[in-house]
Amino acid sequence: MLTPPGQTYKWPTVYRNNGPLLNTLRDGDRVKGTIWRGGVVKIATGDAVQTTNASPATMPETMLAMAVVLAVPGFLFVYVAGWRLVRWSRRAPSPGMNCVLGVAVALLIGGLGAMAVAGGTAEDTVPEVDVGALLLFAAVYAGLAAIMILVAVLMYRAVLSDDQTAAPAPTLQDSSL
């Protein structure tokens, strides 16, 4: 419980662990508290800073957005790795593998960008997305994903058409005597 000087109101706070600051505090010690949306999100004394469970970095919306940003590209990476293992006898990756890997990397970067657009950047450079910005995040991420998938499909078609024009057409040869 934090009590402002000269006031009787107490600010309840909950922490994940006791370090690095709570272990050093005693009753009556002065700390600086950061209040956001009616709750204490972090306390600090000198160089030591400790976040509370009310910190935006622990918001369920932020965790959901991070799960989407990491799960979709992660699934694509695992898919391409399995695809590569199945085709191990061929030494070079196929154009499709390269396109899917490109989409996965672009989705990861685009998802982090969508989080930055939707929620801004917190003091500790942790993207935060609240309920109001969750729809904006979803719209930006879906738009980026659609654009990236379209680009990958166009790149794949271009690679296939280049391969077909570069390969000589098969010819029939007469082997009669």
Coordinates of N, CA and C in Angstrom, one line a residue:
M1 N 0.8 -1.2 0.0 CA 0.0 0.0 0.0 C 0.9 1.2 0.0
L2 N 0.6 2.1 -0.9 CA 1.3 3.4 -1.0 C 0.4 4.5 -0.4
T3 N 1.0 5.4 0.4 CA 0.2 6.5 1.0 C 0.9 7.8 0.6
P4 N 0.2 8.7 -0.1 CA 0.8 10.0 -0.4 C 1.0 10.8 0.8
P5 N 2.0 11.7 0.8 CA 2.3 12.5 2.0 C 1.1 13.4 2.3
G6 N 0.7 13.4 3.6 CA -0.4 14.3 4.0 C -1.8 13.9 3.6
Q7 N -1.9 12.7 3.2 CA -3.2 12.2 2.8 C -3.5 10.8 3.5
T8 N -4.8 10.5 3.6 CA -5.1 9.2 4.2 C -5.4 8.1 3.2
Y9 N -5.6 8.5 2.0 CA -5.9 7.5 0.9 C -4.7 6.7 0.7
K10 N -5.0 5.4 0.5 CA -3.9 4.4 0.3 C -4.1 3.8 -1.1
W11 N -3.0 3.8 -1.9 CA -3.0 3.2 -3.2 C -2.6 1.7 -3.1
P12 N -3.5 0.8 -3.4 CA -3.1 -0.6 -3.4 C -2.3 -0.9 -4.6
T13 N -1.3 -1.7 -4.4 CA -0.4 -2.1 -5.5 C -0.1 -3.6 -5.4
V14 N 0.0 -4.3 -6.6 CA 0.3 -5.7 -6.6 C 1.5 -5.9 -7.5
Y15 N 2.5 -6.7 -7.1 CA 3.7 -6.9 -7.9 C 3.9 -8.4 -8.2
R16 N 4.6 -8.6 -9.3 CA 4.9 -10.0 -9.7 C 5.9 -10.7 -8.8
N17 N 6.9 -9.9 -8.4 CA 7.9 -10.4 -7.5 C 8.5 -9.3 -6.6
N18 N 9.4 -9.5 -5.8 CA 9.9 -8.6 -4.8 C 11.1 -7.8 -5.3
G19 N 11.7 -8.2 -6.4 CA 12.9 -7.5 -6.9 C 12.6 -6.5 -8.0
P20 N 13.4 -5.6 -8.2 CA 14.6 -5.2 -7.6 C 14.4 -4.2 -6.4
L21 N 13.2 -3.7 -6.3 CA 13.0 -2.5 -5.4 C 12.3 -2.9 -4.1
L22 N 11.3 -3.8 -4.1 CA 10.6 -4.1 -2.9 C 11.5 -4.7 -1.8
N23 N 12.5 -5.5 -2.2 CA 13.4 -6.1 -1.2 C 14.1 -5.0 -0.4
T24 N 14.3 -3.8 -1.0 CA 15.1 -2.8 -0.3 C 14.2 -1.8 0.5
L25 N 12.9 -1.8 0.3 CA 12.1 -0.8 1.0 C 11.6 -1.2 2.4
R26 N 11.5 -0.2 3.2 CA 11.0 -0.4 4.6 C 9.7 0.5 4.7
D27 N 8.9 0.3 5.7 CA 7.7 1.2 5.9 C 8.2 2.6 6.1
G28 N 7.5 3.5 5.4 CA 7.9 4.9 5.5 C 8.9 5.4 4.5
D29 N 9.5 4.5 3.7 CA 10.4 5.0 2.7 C 9.7 5.7 1.6
R30 N 10.3 6.7 1.0 CA 9.7 7.5 -0.1 C 10.0 6.9 -1.4
V31 N 8.9 6.8 -2.2 CA 9.1 6.3 -3.6 C 8.3 7.2 -4.5
K32 N 8.7 7.2 -5.8 CA 8.0 8.0 -6.8 C 7.1 7.0 -7.5
G33 N 5.8 7.3 -7.6 CA 4.9 6.4 -8.2 C 4.4 7.0 -9.5
T34 N 4.2 6.1 -10.5 CA 3.6 6.5 -11.8 C 2.2 6.0 -11.9
I35 N 1.3 6.9 -12.0 CA -0.2 6.5 -12.1 C -0.7 6.6 -13.5
W36 N -1.3 5.6 -13.9 CA -1.9 5.5 -15.3 C -3.2 4.9 -15.2
R37 N -4.3 5.5 -15.7 CA -5.6 5.0 -15.7 C -6.1 4.7 -14.3
G38 N -5.8 5.5 -13.4 CA -6.2 5.3 -12.0 C -5.5 4.2 -11.2
G39 N -4.4 3.7 -11.7 CA -3.7 2.7 -10.9 C -2.2 3.0 -11.0
V40 N -1.5 2.6 -9.9 CA 0.0 2.8 -9.9 C 0.6 1.7 -10.8
V41 N 1.3 2.1 -11.8 CA 1.9 1.2 -12.8 C 3.4 0.9 -12.5
K42 N 4.1 1.8 -11.8 CA 5.4 1.6 -11.4 C 5.8 2.5 -10.3
I43 N 6.8 2.0 -9.5 CA 7.4 2.8 -8.5 C 8.9 2.9 -8.7
A44 N 9.5 3.9 -8.2 CA 11.0 4.1 -8.4 C 11.6 4.8 -7.2
T45 N 12.8 4.5 -6.9 CA 13.7 5.2 -6.0 C 15.1 5.2 -6.6
G46 N 15.6 6.4 -6.8 CA 16.9 6.5 -7.4 C 16.9 5.8 -8.8
D47 N 17.8 4.8 -9.0 CA 17.9 4.1 -10.2 C 17.0 2.9 -10.3
A48 N 16.5 2.4 -9.2 CA 15.7 1.2 -9.1 C 14.3 1.5 -9.5
V49 N 13.7 0.7 -10.4 CA 12.4 0.8 -10.9 C 11.7 -0.5 -10.8
Q50 N 10.4 -0.6 -10.4 CA 9.7 -1.8 -10.4 C 8.3 -1.6 -10.9
T51 N 7.8 -2.4 -11.8 CA 6.5 -2.3 -12.4 C 5.5 -3.1 -11.6
T52 N 4.3 -2.6 -11.6 CA 3.2 -3.3 -10.9 C 2.4 -4.2 -11.9
N53 N 1.5 -5.0 -11.4 CA 0.7 -5.8 -12.3 C -0.3 -4.9 -13.1
A54 N -0.5 -3.6 -12.8 CA -1.3 -2.7 -13.5 C -0.6 -2.1 -14.7
S55 N 0.7 -2.4 -14.9 CA 1.5 -1.9 -16.0 C 0.9 -2.2 -17.3
P56 N 0.9 -1.3 -18.3 CA 0.3 -1.6 -19.6 C 1.0 -2.8 -20.3
A57 N 2.2 -3.1 -20.0 CA 2.9 -4.2 -20.6 C 2.3 -5.5 -20.2
T58 N 1.5 -5.5 -19.1 CA 0.9 -6.8 -18.7 C -0.6 -6.8 -19.0
M59 N -1.1 -5.9 -19.8 CA -2.5 -5.9 -20.1 C -2.8 -7.1 -21.0
P60 N -4.0 -7.7 -20.8 CA -4.4 -8.8 -21.6 C -4.5 -8.5 -23.1
E61 N -4.9 -7.3 -23.4 CA -5.0 -6.9 -24.8 C -3.6 -6.9 -25.5
T62 N -2.6 -6.4 -24.7 CA -1.2 -6.4 -25.2 C -0.7 -7.8 -25.4
M63 N -1.0 -8.7 -24.5 CA -0.6 -10.1 -24.6 C -1.3 -10.8 -25.8
L64 N -2.6 -10.5 -26.0 CA -3.3 -11.0 -27.2 C -2.6 -10.6 -28.5
A65 N -2.4 -9.3 -28.6 CA -1.7 -8.7 -29.8 C -0.3 -9.4 -30.0
M66 N 0.4 -9.5 -28.9 CA 1.8 -10.1 -29.0 C 1.6 -11.6 -29.5
A67 N 0.6 -12.3 -28.9 CA 0.4 -13.7 -29.3 C 0.1 -13.8 -30.8
V68 N -0.7 -12.9 -31.3 CA -1.0 -12.9 -32.8 C 0.2 -12.6 -33.6
V69 N 0.9 -11.5 -33.2 CA 2.1 -11.1 -33.9 C 3.2 -12.2 -34.0
L70 N 3.3 -13.0 -32.9 CA 4.4 -14.0 -32.9 C 3.9 -15.4 -33.4
A71 N 2.6 -15.7 -33.2 CA 2.1 -17.0 -33.5 C 1.9 -17.2 -35.0
V72 N 1.4 -16.2 -35.7 CA 1.2 -16.4 -37.2 C 2.5 -16.5 -37.9
P73 N 3.5 -15.6 -37.8 CA 4.8 -15.9 -38.4 C 5.5 -17.2 -37.9
G74 N 5.3 -17.4 -36.6 CA 5.9 -18.7 -36.1 C 5.4 -19.9 -36.7
F75 N 4.1 -19.9 -36.9 CA 3.5 -21.1 -37.6 C 4.0 -21.2 -39.0
L76 N 4.1 -20.1 -39.7 CA 4.7 -20.1 -41.1 C 6.1 -20.6 -41.1
F77 N 6.9 -20.2 -40.1 CA 8.3 -20.6 -40.0 C 8.4 -22.2 -39.8
V78 N 7.5 -22.7 -38.9 CA 7.5 -24.1 -38.7 C 7.0 -24.9 -39.9
Y79 N 6.0 -24.3 -40.6 CA 5.5 -25.0 -41.8 C 6.6 -25.1 -42.9
V80 N 7.4 -24.0 -43.1 CA 8.4 -24.0 -44.1 C 9.6 -24.9 -43.7
A81 N 9.9 -24.9 -42.4 CA 10.9 -25.9 -41.9 C 10.5 -27.3 -42.2
G82 N 9.3 -27.7 -41.9 CA 8.8 -29.0 -42.2 C 8.8 -29.3 -43.7
W83 N 8.4 -28.3 -44.5 CA 8.4 -28.4 -45.9 C 9.8 -28.7 -46.5
R84 N 10.8 -28.0 -45.9 CA 12.2 -28.1 -46.3 C 12.7 -29.5 -45.9
L85 N 12.3 -30.0 -44.7 CA 12.8 -31.3 -44.3 C 12.2 -32.4 -45.2
V86 N 11.0 -32.2 -45.7 CA 10.3 -33.2 -46.6 C 11.1 -33.2 -47.9
R87 N 11.5 -32.1 -48.4 CA 12.2 -31.9 -49.6 C 13.7 -31.9 -49.5
W88 N 14.2 -32.6 -48.5 CA 15.7 -32.5 -48.1 C 16.6 -33.0 -49.3
S89 N 16.1 -33.9 -50.1 CA 16.9 -34.5 -51.2 C 17.3 -33.4 -52.2
R90 N 16.4 -32.4 -52.4 CA 16.7 -31.3 -53.3 C 17.5 -30.3 -52.5
R91 N 18.6 -29.8 -53.0 CA 19.5 -29.0 -52.2 C 19.0 -27.5 -52.1
A92 N 18.3 -27.0 -53.1 CA 17.9 -25.6 -53.1 C 16.4 -25.5 -52.7
P93 N 16.1 -24.5 -51.9 CA 14.7 -24.3 -51.5 C 13.9 -23.9 -52.7
S94 N 12.6 -24.3 -52.7 CA 11.8 -24.0 -53.8 C 11.4 -22.5 -53.7
P95 N 10.9 -21.9 -54.8 CA 10.4 -20.5 -54.8 C 9.2 -20.3 -53.8
G96 N 8.4 -21.3 -53.7 CA 7.3 -21.2 -52.7 C 7.8 -21.1 -51.3
M97 N 8.9 -21.9 -51.0 CA 9.4 -21.8 -49.6 C 10.0 -20.3 -49.4
N98 N 10.7 -19.8 -50.3 CA 11.2 -18.5 -50.2 C 10.1 -17.4 -50.0
C99 N 9.0 -17.6 -50.8 CA 7.9 -16.6 -50.7 C 7.2 -16.7 -49.3
V100 N 7.0 -17.9 -48.8 CA 6.4 -18.1 -47.5 C 7.3 -17.6 -46.4
L101 N 8.6 -17.8 -46.5 CA 9.5 -17.2 -45.5 C 9.5 -15.7 -45.6
G102 N 9.4 -15.1 -46.8 CA 9.3 -13.7 -46.9 C 8.0 -13.1 -46.2
V103 N 6.9 -13.8 -46.4 CA 5.7 -13.4 -45.8 C 5.8 -13.5 -44.3
A104 N 6.4 -14.6 -43.8 CA 6.5 -14.7 -42.3 C 7.4 -13.6 -41.7
V105 N 8.5 -13.3 -42.3 CA 9.3 -12.2 -41.8 C 8.6 -10.8 -41.9
A106 N 7.9 -10.6 -43.1 CA 7.1 -9.4 -43.2 C 6.0 -9.3 -42.2
L107 N 5.3 -10.4 -42.0 CA 4.2 -10.4 -41.0 C 4.7 -10.1 -39.6
L108 N 5.9 -10.6 -39.2 CA 6.5 -10.3 -37.9 C 6.8 -8.8 -37.8
I109 N 7.5 -8.3 -38.8 CA 7.8 -6.8 -38.8 C 6.6 -6.0 -38.9
G110 N 5.7 -6.3 -39.8 CA 4.4 -5.6 -39.9 C 3.6 -5.7 -38.6
G111 N 3.6 -6.8 -38.0 CA 2.8 -6.9 -36.7 C 3.3 -6.0 -35.6
L112 N 4.6 -5.9 -35.5 CA 5.2 -5.0 -34.5 C 4.9 -3.6 -34.9
G113 N 5.0 -3.3 -36.2 CA 4.6 -2.0 -36.6 C 3.1 -1.6 -36.3
A114 N 2.3 -2.6 -36.5 CA 0.8 -2.4 -36.3 C 0.6 -2.2 -34.8
M115 N 1.4 -2.9 -33.9 CA 1.2 -2.6 -32.5 C 1.7 -1.2 -32.1
A116 N 2.8 -0.7 -32.8 CA 3.3 0.6 -32.6 C 2.2 1.7 -33.0
V117 N 1.6 1.4 -34.1 CA 0.6 2.3 -34.7 C -0.6 2.3 -33.7
A118 N -1.1 1.2 -33.3 CA -2.3 1.1 -32.5 C -2.1 1.6 -31.1
G119 N -1.0 1.3 -30.5 CA -0.9 1.6 -29.1 C 0.2 2.6 -28.7
G120 N 1.0 3.0 -29.7 CA 2.1 3.9 -29.3 C 3.2 3.1 -28.6
T121 N 4.2 3.7 -28.1 CA 5.3 3.1 -27.4 C 5.4 3.6 -26.0
A122 N 5.4 2.6 -25.1 CA 5.5 3.0 -23.7 C 6.9 3.5 -23.3
E123 N 7.1 3.9 -22.1 CA 8.4 4.5 -21.7 C 9.5 3.4 -21.8
D124 N 9.2 2.2 -21.6 CA 10.2 1.2 -21.6 C 10.3 0.5 -23.0
T125 N 9.8 1.1 -24.0 CA 9.7 0.7 -25.4 C 9.0 -0.6 -25.5
V126 N 8.0 -0.9 -24.7 CA 7.1 -2.0 -24.8 C 5.8 -1.5 -25.5
P127 N 5.5 -2.1 -26.6 CA 4.2 -1.6 -27.3 C 3.0 -2.0 -26.4
E128 N 2.1 -1.1 -26.2 CA 0.9 -1.3 -25.4 C -0.3 -1.1 -26.3
V129 N -1.2 -2.1 -26.2 CA -2.5 -2.0 -26.9 C -3.6 -2.2 -25.9
D130 N -4.5 -1.2 -25.9 CA -5.6 -1.3 -25.0 C -6.9 -1.8 -25.7
V131 N -8.0 -1.9 -25.0 CA -9.2 -2.4 -25.7 C -9.6 -1.5 -26.8
G132 N -9.5 -0.2 -26.6 CA -9.9 0.7 -27.7 C -9.1 0.6 -28.9
A133 N -7.8 0.3 -28.8 CA -6.9 0.2 -29.9 C -6.8 -1.2 -30.5
L134 N -7.5 -2.1 -29.8 CA -7.4 -3.5 -30.3 C -8.0 -3.7 -31.7
L135 N -9.1 -3.0 -31.9 CA -9.7 -3.1 -33.3 C -8.8 -2.4 -34.3
L136 N -8.2 -1.3 -34.0 CA -7.3 -0.6 -34.9 C -6.1 -1.5 -35.2
F137 N -5.5 -2.2 -34.1 CA -4.5 -3.1 -34.4 C -4.9 -4.2 -35.3
A138 N -6.1 -4.8 -35.1 CA -6.5 -5.9 -36.0 C -6.7 -5.4 -37.4
A139 N -7.2 -4.2 -37.6 CA -7.4 -3.7 -38.9 C -6.1 -3.4 -39.6
V140 N -5.1 -2.8 -38.9 CA -3.8 -2.5 -39.5 C -3.1 -3.8 -39.8
Y141 N -3.1 -4.8 -38.9 CA -2.4 -6.1 -39.1 C -3.1 -6.9 -40.2
A142 N -4.4 -6.9 -40.3 CA -5.0 -7.6 -41.4 C -4.7 -7.0 -42.7
G143 N -4.7 -5.7 -42.8 CA -4.4 -5.0 -44.0 C -3.0 -5.2 -44.5
L144 N -2.0 -5.2 -43.5 CA -0.6 -5.5 -43.9 C -0.5 -6.9 -44.3
A145 N -1.2 -7.8 -43.6 CA -1.1 -9.2 -44.0 C -1.6 -9.5 -45.4
A146 N -2.7 -8.8 -45.7 CA -3.3 -9.0 -47.1 C -2.4 -8.5 -48.1
I147 N -1.8 -7.3 -47.9 CA -0.8 -6.8 -48.9 C 0.4 -7.7 -49.0
M148 N 0.9 -8.2 -47.9 CA 2.1 -9.0 -48.0 C 1.8 -10.4 -48.7
I149 N 0.7 -10.9 -48.4 CA 0.3 -12.2 -49.1 C 0.1 -11.9 -50.6
L150 N -0.5 -10.8 -51.0 CA -0.6 -10.5 -52.4 C 0.7 -10.3 -53.0
V151 N 1.6 -9.6 -52.4 CA 3.0 -9.4 -52.9 C 3.7 -10.8 -53.1
A152 N 3.6 -11.7 -52.1 CA 4.2 -13.0 -52.2 C 3.6 -13.8 -53.3
V153 N 2.3 -13.8 -53.5 CA 1.7 -14.5 -54.6 C 2.2 -14.0 -55.9
L154 N 2.3 -12.6 -56.1 CA 2.8 -12.1 -57.3 C 4.2 -12.4 -57.6
M155 N 5.0 -12.4 -56.5 CA 6.4 -12.8 -56.6 C 6.6 -14.2 -57.0
Y156 N 5.8 -15.1 -56.4 CA 5.8 -16.5 -56.8 C 5.4 -16.7 -58.2
R157 N 4.4 -16.1 -58.7 CA 4.0 -16.2 -60.1 C 5.1 -15.7 -61.0
A158 N 5.7 -14.6 -60.6 CA 6.8 -14.1 -61.5 C 7.9 -15.1 -61.6
V159 N 8.3 -15.7 -60.4 CA 9.4 -16.7 -60.4 C 9.0 -17.9 -61.3
L160 N 7.7 -18.3 -61.2 CA 7.3 -19.5 -62.0 C 7.3 -19.1 -63.5
S161 N 6.9 -17.9 -63.8 CA 6.9 -17.6 -65.3 C 8.3 -17.4 -65.8
D162 N 9.2 -16.9 -65.0 CA 10.6 -16.9 -65.4 C 11.2 -18.2 -65.6
D163 N 10.9 -19.2 -64.7 CA 11.4 -20.5 -64.8 C 10.8 -21.2 -66.1
Q164 N 9.6 -21.0 -66.4 CA 9.0 -21.6 -67.6 C 9.5 -21.0 -68.9
T165 N 9.8 -19.7 -68.9 CA 10.4 -19.1 -70.1 C 11.9 -19.4 -70.3
A166 N 12.6 -19.7 -69.2 CA 14.0 -20.0 -69.2 C 14.3 -21.4 -69.6
A167 N 13.3 -22.3 -69.3 CA 13.5 -23.7 -69.6 C 13.2 -24.0 -71.0
P168 N 14.1 -24.7 -71.7 CA 13.8 -25.0 -73.1 C 12.7 -26.0 -73.2
A169 N 11.9 -25.8 -74.3 CA 10.7 -26.7 -74.5 C 11.2 -28.0 -74.9
P170 N 10.6 -29.1 -74.4 CA 11.0 -30.4 -74.8 C 10.7 -30.7 -76.3
T171 N 11.6 -31.4 -76.9 CA 11.4 -31.6 -78.4 C 11.4 -33.1 -78.6
L172 N 10.6 -33.5 -79.6 CA 10.6 -34.9 -80.0 C 11.7 -35.2 -81.0
Q173 N 12.3 -36.3 -80.8 CA 13.4 -36.6 -81.7 C 13.0 -38.0 -82.3
D174 N 13.2 -38.0 -83.6 CA 12.8 -39.2 -84.4 C 14.0 -40.2 -84.3
S175 N 13.8 -41.3 -83.9 CA 14.9 -42.3 -83.8 C 14.7 -43.4 -84.8
S176 N 14.1 -43.1 -85.9 CA 13.9 -44.1 -86.9 C 15.2 -44.3 -87.7
L177 N 15.4 -45.5 -88.2 CA 16.6 -45.8 -88.9 C 16.4 -45.6 -90.4

